[in-house]
């Protein structure tokens, strides 16, 4: 445990004097806007994610919505492929791979997921931008908060909430559109004909977006997100985190630009509080690594701009490991990181193989509730219902037969065709050829084979029940 970075829990109820600079009297955090490399990276990353989220749902592929989780039909369409409930083991595997990917990234570079790609952060930054556009910069917003209600305040607040609600409705509509075809859904919404379940879920996700990104913001990261709680366990002394270099920055203090601050015993931190004023969670990174830090790097951009103005080297705040902060070197390739990467590569390989070998025809068998009966040939007979699914995107011809079932004969339709994605419930009977069974229950197998591609098949097993004494 000695190689873990201790995470400092900063008391929220008693904000330090510095924290008061980030918040107005009502405790609301008013962040200062800023520019810089990491802000541009975040805009690029979040812009790409927004494009994916809002754009993909409108794409069509093969005559239907390209990505659609059709709950009514229990099918998941993703471009040319269709997945069924039987394939959801693959989805579970994909989720486990994503979790390992997140672990590997966290070991390597801390909470960059939170800062750059987490939907909570991305939507919050967009809502903060709306706030800036409608209510002005940080100081104007603090004044507006404190000002009495006037027409100007009412107009600015209304504009902000209108923008927030518009984005929230579009988010709710898009999200539900991944589960119900988006085109008719949007038409019904905008012609006020939407009803029932879809309306409920659109309102639910609209409300969740508006409350989470508009009002709760950093509180979601600090108090509701489980990842924030356990990510510190994955950190080691080589994990890159957003950190302030106290050996270089202290002792902090104001000074004029051209003063030889080293001669006065001052470090490079001019104690301007810019890093605090841009922080969306309102913390002071100079207090050390804190659970509230979402790794957005806003303080790096802010501090770099101050360093530029002062003529000092950039990087007083930056992505640093504990080893670097102690004057050592960061070890990039270390056992824990390599371990996660290895597991990740193996799991991705296994998933690819499973996807490649996924049977494109599915067969399930259920036995009728009646135990057995005698047919008109005097044979003991059992009745079964076979559920056959054509998982391909083309019409297919199939042949049905018994396998590993010596002494039994199949009655019913054995050759048939299914349309793309069609599910068929096929009633069949199996009769026993022997007069006297040597057991009251025997396993039998059904096999469905694609007539054009014999390599595409599926086997399902059931039991044949017969009376021992006839
Ligand atoms: S922005 Fe940089 S110089 Fe200003 S207070 Fe923060 S660490 Fe110090
Ligand atoms: S301390 Fe810096 S990196 Fe952490 S949340 Fe605040 S601004 Fe973002």
Coordinates of C-alpha atoms and ligand atoms in Angstrom, one line a residue:
X1 CA 0.0 0.0 0.0
X2 CA 3.0 2.3 0.4
X3 CA 3.0 3.2 -3.3
X4 CA -0.5 4.8 -3.2
X5 CA -1.1 8.5 -3.3
X6 CA -3.0 9.6 -0.3
X7 CA -6.2 11.4 -1.4
X8 CA -6.9 14.4 0.7
X9 CA -10.6 14.9 1.6
X10 CA -11.1 18.6 1.8
X11 CA -13.9 19.7 4.1
X12 CA -16.8 21.2 2.0
X13 CA -18.8 22.6 4.8
X14 CA -16.1 25.0 5.9
X15 CA -14.7 26.5 2.7
X16 CA -11.2 28.0 2.9
X17 CA -10.8 31.7 2.2
X18 CA -9.5 30.8 -1.3
X19 CA -12.7 28.8 -2.0
X20 CA -14.8 31.8 -1.2
X21 CA -13.2 33.4 -4.2
X22 CA -14.7 30.7 -6.5
X23 CA -18.2 30.9 -5.1
X24 CA -20.6 33.7 -4.6
X25 CA -22.4 34.3 -1.3
X26 CA -25.0 31.7 -2.1
X27 CA -22.3 29.0 -2.4
X28 CA -22.9 28.7 -6.2
X29 CA -19.6 28.1 -8.1
X30 CA -19.0 30.8 -10.7
X31 CA -16.2 29.6 -12.9
X32 CA -14.1 32.1 -14.9
X33 CA -13.8 31.3 -18.6
X34 CA -10.3 30.7 -20.0
X35 CA -8.5 29.5 -23.1
X36 CA -5.6 27.0 -23.5
X37 CA -4.4 23.7 -24.9
X38 CA -6.4 21.5 -22.6
X39 CA -9.6 23.4 -23.1
X40 CA -9.2 23.0 -26.9
X41 CA -8.6 19.3 -26.4
X42 CA -11.7 19.0 -24.3
X43 CA -13.9 21.0 -26.8
X44 CA -12.6 18.7 -29.6
X45 CA -13.3 15.5 -27.6
X46 CA -16.7 16.6 -26.3
X47 CA -17.6 17.9 -29.8
X48 CA -16.8 14.6 -31.3
X49 CA -18.9 12.8 -28.6
X50 CA -21.8 15.2 -29.1
X51 CA -21.7 14.6 -32.9
X52 CA -21.7 10.8 -32.2
X53 CA -24.6 11.0 -29.8
X54 CA -26.9 13.5 -31.6
X55 CA -25.9 12.4 -35.2
X56 CA -25.7 8.5 -35.1
X57 CA -29.4 8.2 -34.2
X58 CA -30.4 9.8 -37.5
X59 CA -28.3 7.5 -39.7
X60 CA -30.1 4.8 -41.7
X61 CA -28.5 1.5 -42.8
X62 CA -30.2 -1.1 -45.0
X63 CA -33.5 0.6 -44.9
X64 CA -33.8 1.1 -41.1
X65 CA -32.3 3.1 -38.3
X66 CA -28.6 2.2 -38.1
X67 CA -28.4 2.0 -34.3
X68 CA -31.6 0.9 -32.6
X69 CA -32.3 -1.1 -29.4
X70 CA -35.7 -2.3 -30.4
X71 CA -37.3 -3.1 -27.0
X72 CA -40.6 -4.2 -28.4
X73 CA -38.9 -6.8 -30.7
X74 CA -36.0 -7.6 -28.3
X75 CA -33.4 -6.9 -31.0
X76 CA -30.4 -4.6 -31.0
X77 CA -29.5 -3.3 -34.5
X78 CA -26.1 -1.8 -35.0
X79 CA -25.4 -0.9 -38.6
X80 CA -25.6 -4.2 -40.6
X81 CA -25.6 -6.5 -37.5
X82 CA -28.6 -7.6 -35.3
X83 CA -28.1 -8.9 -31.8
X84 CA -30.7 -10.9 -29.9
X85 CA -31.2 -11.6 -26.2
X86 CA -29.2 -14.8 -26.7
X87 CA -26.2 -12.6 -27.8
X88 CA -26.3 -10.4 -24.7
X89 CA -23.4 -12.3 -23.2
X90 CA -21.3 -10.5 -25.9
X91 CA -22.7 -7.2 -24.7
X92 CA -21.7 -8.1 -21.1
X93 CA -18.2 -8.9 -22.4
X94 CA -18.1 -5.5 -24.1
X95 CA -19.0 -3.8 -20.9
X96 CA -16.3 -5.7 -19.0
X97 CA -13.8 -4.7 -21.7
X98 CA -14.9 -1.0 -21.3
X99 CA -14.4 -1.3 -17.5
X100 CA -10.9 -2.7 -17.9
X101 CA -10.1 0.0 -20.5
X102 CA -11.2 2.6 -17.9
X103 CA -9.1 0.9 -15.2
X104 CA -6.0 1.0 -17.5
X105 CA -6.5 4.6 -18.4
X106 CA -7.0 5.5 -14.7
X107 CA -3.8 3.8 -13.7
X108 CA -2.0 5.6 -16.4
X109 CA -3.4 9.1 -16.4
X110 CA -5.9 9.4 -13.5
X111 CA -9.3 10.9 -14.1
X112 CA -9.0 11.9 -17.7
X113 CA -12.2 10.1 -18.5
X114 CA -14.0 12.4 -16.0
X115 CA -12.4 15.6 -17.3
X116 CA -12.7 15.0 -21.1
X117 CA -15.3 12.5 -22.0
X118 CA -17.7 11.8 -19.1
X119 CA -21.2 12.9 -20.3
X120 CA -21.8 14.6 -16.9
X121 CA -18.7 16.8 -17.5
X122 CA -19.4 17.4 -21.2
X123 CA -23.0 18.5 -20.7
X124 CA -22.0 20.6 -17.7
X125 CA -19.4 22.5 -19.8
X126 CA -22.1 23.2 -22.5
X127 CA -24.5 24.4 -19.8
X128 CA -21.8 26.6 -18.4
X129 CA -21.2 28.1 -21.8
X130 CA -24.9 28.9 -22.1
X131 CA -24.6 30.6 -18.8
X132 CA -21.7 32.7 -20.0
X133 CA -23.5 33.6 -23.2
X134 CA -26.7 34.7 -21.5
X135 CA -25.6 36.1 -18.1
X136 CA -22.0 37.2 -18.9
X137 CA -18.6 36.6 -17.4
X138 CA -17.9 35.4 -13.9
X139 CA -18.0 38.8 -12.2
X140 CA -21.2 39.8 -14.1
X141 CA -22.9 36.6 -12.9
X142 CA -21.9 37.1 -9.3
X143 CA -23.4 40.6 -9.5
X144 CA -26.5 39.3 -11.2
X145 CA -27.0 36.7 -8.5
X146 CA -26.8 39.4 -5.8
X147 CA -29.0 42.0 -7.8
X148 CA -32.7 42.4 -7.1
X149 CA -35.1 41.1 -9.8
X150 CA -35.3 43.5 -12.7
X151 CA -36.5 43.1 -16.3
X152 CA -32.8 42.7 -17.3
X153 CA -32.3 39.9 -14.8
X154 CA -35.5 38.2 -15.7
X155 CA -34.6 38.3 -19.4
X156 CA -31.1 36.9 -18.9
X157 CA -32.3 34.1 -16.5
X158 CA -35.2 33.2 -18.9
X159 CA -32.7 33.0 -21.9
X160 CA -30.4 30.8 -19.9
X161 CA -33.2 28.4 -18.8
X162 CA -34.6 28.3 -22.3
X163 CA -31.3 27.3 -23.7
X164 CA -30.8 24.7 -21.0
X165 CA -34.3 23.3 -21.6
X166 CA -33.8 23.2 -25.3
X167 CA -30.6 21.1 -25.0
X168 CA -32.3 18.9 -22.3
X169 CA -35.3 18.2 -24.6
X170 CA -33.0 17.4 -27.5
X171 CA -30.9 15.1 -25.2
X172 CA -34.1 13.3 -23.9
X173 CA -35.5 12.9 -27.5
X174 CA -32.2 11.6 -28.8
X175 CA -31.7 9.2 -25.9
X176 CA -35.2 7.7 -26.3
X177 CA -34.6 7.7 -30.1
X178 CA -32.0 4.9 -29.6
X179 CA -34.8 2.7 -28.2
X180 CA -37.8 3.8 -30.4
X181 CA -37.4 4.9 -34.1
X182 CA -36.4 8.5 -33.9
X183 CA -38.1 9.9 -37.0
X184 CA -41.7 9.1 -36.0
X185 CA -40.8 9.9 -32.4
X186 CA -39.6 13.4 -33.3
X187 CA -42.6 13.9 -35.6
X188 CA -45.0 12.9 -32.8
X189 CA -43.2 15.1 -30.3
X190 CA -43.2 18.3 -32.4
X191 CA -46.9 17.7 -33.5
X192 CA -47.8 17.2 -29.8
X193 CA -49.1 13.7 -30.5
X194 CA -46.7 11.9 -28.3
X195 CA -48.3 9.8 -25.6
X196 CA -47.7 7.2 -23.0
X197 CA -44.3 5.5 -22.4
X198 CA -42.3 7.5 -24.9
X199 CA -43.5 10.8 -23.5
X200 CA -42.7 9.7 -19.9
X201 CA -39.1 8.7 -20.8
X202 CA -38.4 11.9 -22.9
X203 CA -39.6 14.0 -19.9
X204 CA -37.6 11.8 -17.5
X205 CA -34.3 12.3 -19.5
X206 CA -35.1 15.9 -20.1
X207 CA -35.5 16.5 -16.4
X208 CA -32.4 14.4 -15.6
X209 CA -30.2 16.5 -18.0
X210 CA -31.6 19.8 -16.9
X211 CA -31.1 19.0 -13.2
X212 CA -27.7 17.2 -13.5
X213 CA -26.0 19.6 -15.8
X214 CA -27.8 22.8 -14.8
X215 CA -28.1 22.6 -11.1
X216 CA -26.3 19.7 -9.5
X217 CA -23.1 19.9 -11.7
X218 CA -20.0 19.1 -9.6
X219 CA -22.2 17.7 -6.8
X220 CA -22.8 14.7 -9.0
X221 CA -19.1 14.1 -9.3
X222 CA -18.4 14.7 -5.6
X223 CA -21.3 12.9 -4.0
X224 CA -23.1 10.6 -6.5
X225 CA -20.5 9.1 -8.8
X226 CA -19.0 5.8 -7.5
X227 CA -16.0 6.1 -9.8
X228 CA -14.8 9.1 -7.9
X229 CA -14.8 7.0 -4.7
X230 CA -12.7 4.1 -5.9
X231 CA -10.4 5.6 -8.5
X232 CA -7.8 6.6 -5.9
X233 CA -7.3 2.9 -5.2
X234 CA -6.0 2.5 -8.7
X235 CA -3.6 5.4 -8.5
X236 CA 0.1 4.7 -7.8
X237 CA 3.1 6.9 -7.6
X238 CA 3.5 6.9 -11.4
X239 CA -0.1 7.8 -12.2
X240 CA -0.4 11.2 -14.0
X241 CA -2.7 13.5 -12.1
X242 CA -3.3 17.2 -12.4
X243 CA -1.0 18.5 -9.7
X244 CA 0.6 21.6 -8.4
X245 CA 4.4 21.5 -7.9
X246 CA 4.9 23.0 -4.4
X247 CA 8.7 22.7 -4.6
X248 CA 8.6 25.2 -7.4
X249 CA 5.6 27.2 -6.4
X250 CA 6.2 27.8 -2.7
X251 CA 6.4 30.1 -0.9
X252 CA 3.6 31.7 -2.8
X253 CA 3.0 35.5 -2.8
X254 CA 2.1 38.5 -4.9
X255 CA 4.9 40.4 -6.6
X256 CA 5.6 42.7 -9.5
X257 CA 6.5 41.1 -12.8
X258 CA 10.1 42.3 -13.0
X259 CA 11.0 41.6 -9.3
X260 CA 13.7 38.9 -8.6
X261 CA 11.3 36.8 -6.6
X262 CA 13.8 34.1 -5.8
X263 CA 16.0 36.7 -4.1
X264 CA 13.0 37.5 -1.9
X265 CA 12.5 33.8 -1.1
X266 CA 9.3 33.5 -3.2
X267 CA 8.4 30.6 -5.4
X268 CA 6.7 30.8 -8.8
X269 CA 3.1 30.9 -7.5
X270 CA 1.9 34.5 -7.5
X271 CA -1.2 33.6 -5.4
X272 CA -3.5 35.0 -8.1
X273 CA -6.2 32.4 -7.4
X274 CA -6.8 32.0 -11.2
X275 CA -6.5 28.2 -10.8
X276 CA -9.3 28.3 -8.2
X277 CA -11.6 30.6 -10.2
X278 CA -11.6 28.4 -13.3
X279 CA -12.1 25.2 -11.3
X280 CA -15.6 23.7 -11.9
X281 CA -15.6 22.0 -8.5
X282 CA -14.3 25.1 -6.7
X283 CA -11.2 23.5 -5.1
X284 CA -7.7 24.7 -4.7
X285 CA -5.3 22.3 -6.4
X286 CA -2.5 23.7 -4.4
X287 CA -4.0 21.9 -1.4
X288 CA -2.9 18.6 -3.0
X289 CA -4.7 15.8 -4.8
X290 CA -8.4 15.9 -3.8
X291 CA -11.3 13.6 -4.4
X292 CA -13.3 16.5 -5.9
X293 CA -10.7 17.1 -8.7
X294 CA -12.3 15.7 -11.9
X295 CA -9.0 16.1 -13.8
X296 CA -10.4 18.7 -16.3
X297 CA -7.0 20.5 -16.5
X298 CA -8.7 23.9 -16.5
X299 CA -6.3 25.0 -13.7
X300 CA -3.3 24.0 -16.0
X301 CA -4.5 26.3 -18.8
X302 CA -5.2 29.1 -16.3
X303 CA -1.8 28.8 -14.5
X304 CA 0.1 28.4 -17.8
X305 CA -1.4 31.7 -19.0
X306 CA -0.2 33.4 -15.8
X307 CA 3.3 31.9 -16.1
X308 CA 3.4 33.3 -19.7
X309 CA 2.5 36.7 -18.4
X310 CA 5.1 36.6 -15.7
X311 CA 7.8 35.3 -18.0
X312 CA 8.2 32.0 -16.0
X313 CA 8.3 28.5 -17.4
X314 CA 4.9 26.8 -17.9
X315 CA 4.0 23.7 -15.9
X316 CA 3.7 24.9 -12.3
X317 CA 0.4 23.0 -12.5
X318 CA 0.5 20.1 -14.9
X319 CA 0.0 16.4 -15.4
X320 CA 2.5 15.0 -12.9
X321 CA 3.1 11.8 -11.1
X322 CA 4.0 11.6 -7.4
X323 CA 7.5 10.5 -8.3
X324 CA 8.0 13.6 -10.5
X325 CA 6.7 15.8 -7.7
X326 CA 9.3 14.2 -5.4
X327 CA 12.0 15.0 -7.9
X328 CA 12.2 11.5 -9.4
X329 CA 11.1 10.0 -12.7
X330 CA 7.8 8.6 -13.8
X331 CA 7.9 4.9 -14.7
X332 CA 5.7 4.5 -17.7
X333 CA 5.7 0.8 -18.1
X334 CA 4.9 -0.8 -14.7
X335 CA 3.4 -4.1 -13.8
X336 CA -0.1 -3.0 -12.9
X337 CA -0.6 -0.9 -16.1
X338 CA 0.9 -3.7 -18.3
X339 CA -1.3 -6.2 -16.5
X340 CA -4.5 -4.2 -17.3
X341 CA -3.3 -3.8 -21.0
X342 CA -2.6 -7.5 -21.3
X343 CA -6.0 -8.5 -20.0
X344 CA -7.6 -5.9 -22.3
X345 CA -5.8 -7.2 -25.4
X346 CA -6.8 -10.8 -24.5
X347 CA -10.4 -9.9 -23.9
X348 CA -10.7 -7.9 -27.1
X349 CA -9.2 -10.8 -29.0
X350 CA -11.7 -13.2 -27.4
X351 CA -14.6 -10.9 -28.2
X352 CA -13.6 -10.6 -31.8
X353 CA -13.4 -14.4 -32.1
X354 CA -16.8 -14.8 -30.4
X355 CA -18.3 -12.2 -32.7
X356 CA -16.8 -13.9 -35.7
X357 CA -18.1 -17.3 -34.7
X358 CA -21.5 -16.1 -33.6
X359 CA -24.1 -18.5 -35.0
X360 CA -26.3 -16.7 -37.6
X361 CA -29.2 -19.0 -36.9
X362 CA -30.6 -19.7 -33.5
X363 CA -32.6 -22.7 -32.3
X364 CA -34.4 -23.1 -29.0
X365 CA -36.6 -26.1 -28.1
X366 CA -39.4 -26.4 -25.6
X367 CA -41.3 -29.6 -24.9
X368 CA -45.1 -29.5 -24.8
X369 CA -46.6 -29.9 -21.3
X370 CA -48.3 -33.3 -22.3
X371 CA -45.8 -36.1 -21.5
X372 CA -46.4 -38.4 -24.4
X373 CA -49.1 -39.8 -26.6
X374 CA -49.6 -42.7 -29.1
X375 CA -49.8 -41.7 -32.8
X376 CA -51.9 -43.5 -35.5
X377 CA -48.9 -45.8 -36.3
X378 CA -48.9 -47.0 -32.7
X379 CA -45.6 -45.2 -31.9
X380 CA -45.0 -43.2 -28.7
X381 CA -44.8 -39.6 -29.7
X382 CA -43.6 -36.3 -27.9
X383 CA -44.5 -32.8 -29.1
X384 CA -42.0 -29.9 -29.2
X385 CA -42.0 -26.3 -30.3
X386 CA -38.9 -25.1 -32.0
X387 CA -38.1 -21.4 -32.0
X388 CA -35.9 -20.6 -35.0
X389 CA -34.3 -17.1 -35.6
X390 CA -32.7 -16.1 -38.8
X391 CA -30.0 -13.6 -37.6
X392 CA -28.8 -12.7 -41.0
X393 CA -29.9 -9.7 -43.2
X394 CA -31.0 -12.1 -46.0
X395 CA -33.8 -14.6 -46.6
X396 CA -32.4 -18.1 -45.8
X397 CA -33.5 -21.7 -46.5
X398 CA -33.2 -24.1 -43.6
X399 CA -33.3 -27.9 -43.1
X400 CA -34.2 -29.5 -39.8
X401 CA -33.2 -33.0 -38.6
X402 CA -32.6 -35.0 -35.5
X403 CA -29.0 -35.6 -34.3
X404 CA -27.6 -38.0 -31.7
X405 CA -31.1 -39.5 -31.6
X406 CA -30.9 -43.1 -32.8
X407 CA -34.2 -44.9 -32.7
X408 CA -36.3 -41.7 -33.1
X409 CA -38.0 -40.2 -36.1
X410 CA -39.0 -36.6 -36.8
X411 CA -42.5 -35.7 -38.1
X412 CA -43.4 -32.2 -39.3
X413 CA -42.0 -29.6 -41.6
X414 CA -38.3 -30.1 -42.1
X415 CA -37.5 -27.6 -44.9
X416 CA -38.6 -24.0 -44.7
X417 CA -37.3 -20.4 -45.3
X418 CA -37.2 -17.4 -43.1
X419 CA -37.1 -13.7 -43.9
X420 CA -34.2 -11.5 -42.5
X421 CA -34.5 -11.3 -38.8
X422 CA -37.7 -13.5 -38.8
X423 CA -38.6 -15.6 -35.8
X424 CA -40.6 -18.8 -36.4
X425 CA -42.3 -21.1 -33.9
X426 CA -42.3 -24.5 -35.5
X427 CA -44.4 -27.3 -33.9
X428 CA -42.9 -30.8 -34.6
X429 CA -43.4 -34.3 -33.2
X430 CA -40.8 -37.0 -32.5
X431 CA -41.8 -40.6 -32.4
X432 CA -39.9 -43.6 -30.9
X433 CA -39.3 -46.5 -33.3
X434 CA -38.7 -49.1 -30.6
X435 CA -41.7 -50.8 -29.0
X436 CA -40.3 -51.2 -25.6
X437 CA -38.1 -48.3 -24.3
X438 CA -35.2 -49.2 -22.0
X439 CA -35.5 -45.9 -20.2
X440 CA -38.4 -43.6 -19.3
X441 CA -36.4 -40.5 -20.5
X442 CA -33.8 -40.0 -23.2
X443 CA -31.9 -37.0 -24.6
X444 CA -32.6 -36.1 -28.2
X445 CA -31.0 -33.4 -30.4
X446 CA -32.4 -31.1 -33.0
X447 CA -30.2 -29.5 -35.7
X448 CA -31.1 -26.6 -38.0
X449 CA -28.8 -26.1 -41.0
X450 CA -28.6 -23.4 -43.6
X451 CA -29.1 -25.2 -46.9
X452 CA -26.8 -22.9 -48.8
X453 CA -24.1 -22.7 -46.1
X454 CA -23.9 -26.0 -44.2
X455 CA -21.3 -24.4 -41.9
X456 CA -24.1 -22.2 -40.5
X457 CA -26.1 -24.4 -38.1
X458 CA -27.4 -24.6 -34.5
X459 CA -28.2 -27.5 -32.2
X460 CA -30.6 -27.7 -29.3
X461 CA -31.4 -30.6 -27.0
X462 CA -34.4 -31.8 -25.1
X463 CA -35.7 -35.0 -23.6
X464 CA -38.0 -37.7 -24.9
X465 CA -40.4 -39.2 -22.4
X466 CA -41.9 -42.7 -22.8
X467 CA -43.8 -45.2 -20.5
X468 CA -41.6 -48.1 -19.4
X469 CA -44.5 -50.6 -19.3
X470 CA -46.6 -50.7 -22.4
Ligands
LIG1 S1 -2.8 30.1 -11.1 FE1 -0.8 29.4 -10.8 S2 0.2 31.3 -10.0 FE2 -2.0 31.7 -9.8 S3 -2.5 30.9 -7.7 FE3 -2.8 29.2 -9.1 S4 -0.8 28.1 -9.0 FE4 -0.5 30.1 -8.2
LIG2 S1 -8.4 21.2 -9.6 FE1 -7.9 21.6 -11.8 S2 -8.2 19.7 -12.8 FE2 -9.1 19.5 -10.8 S3 -11.3 19.9 -11.2 FE3 -10.3 21.8 -10.5 S4 -9.7 22.8 -12.5 FE4 -10.2 20.7 -13.0

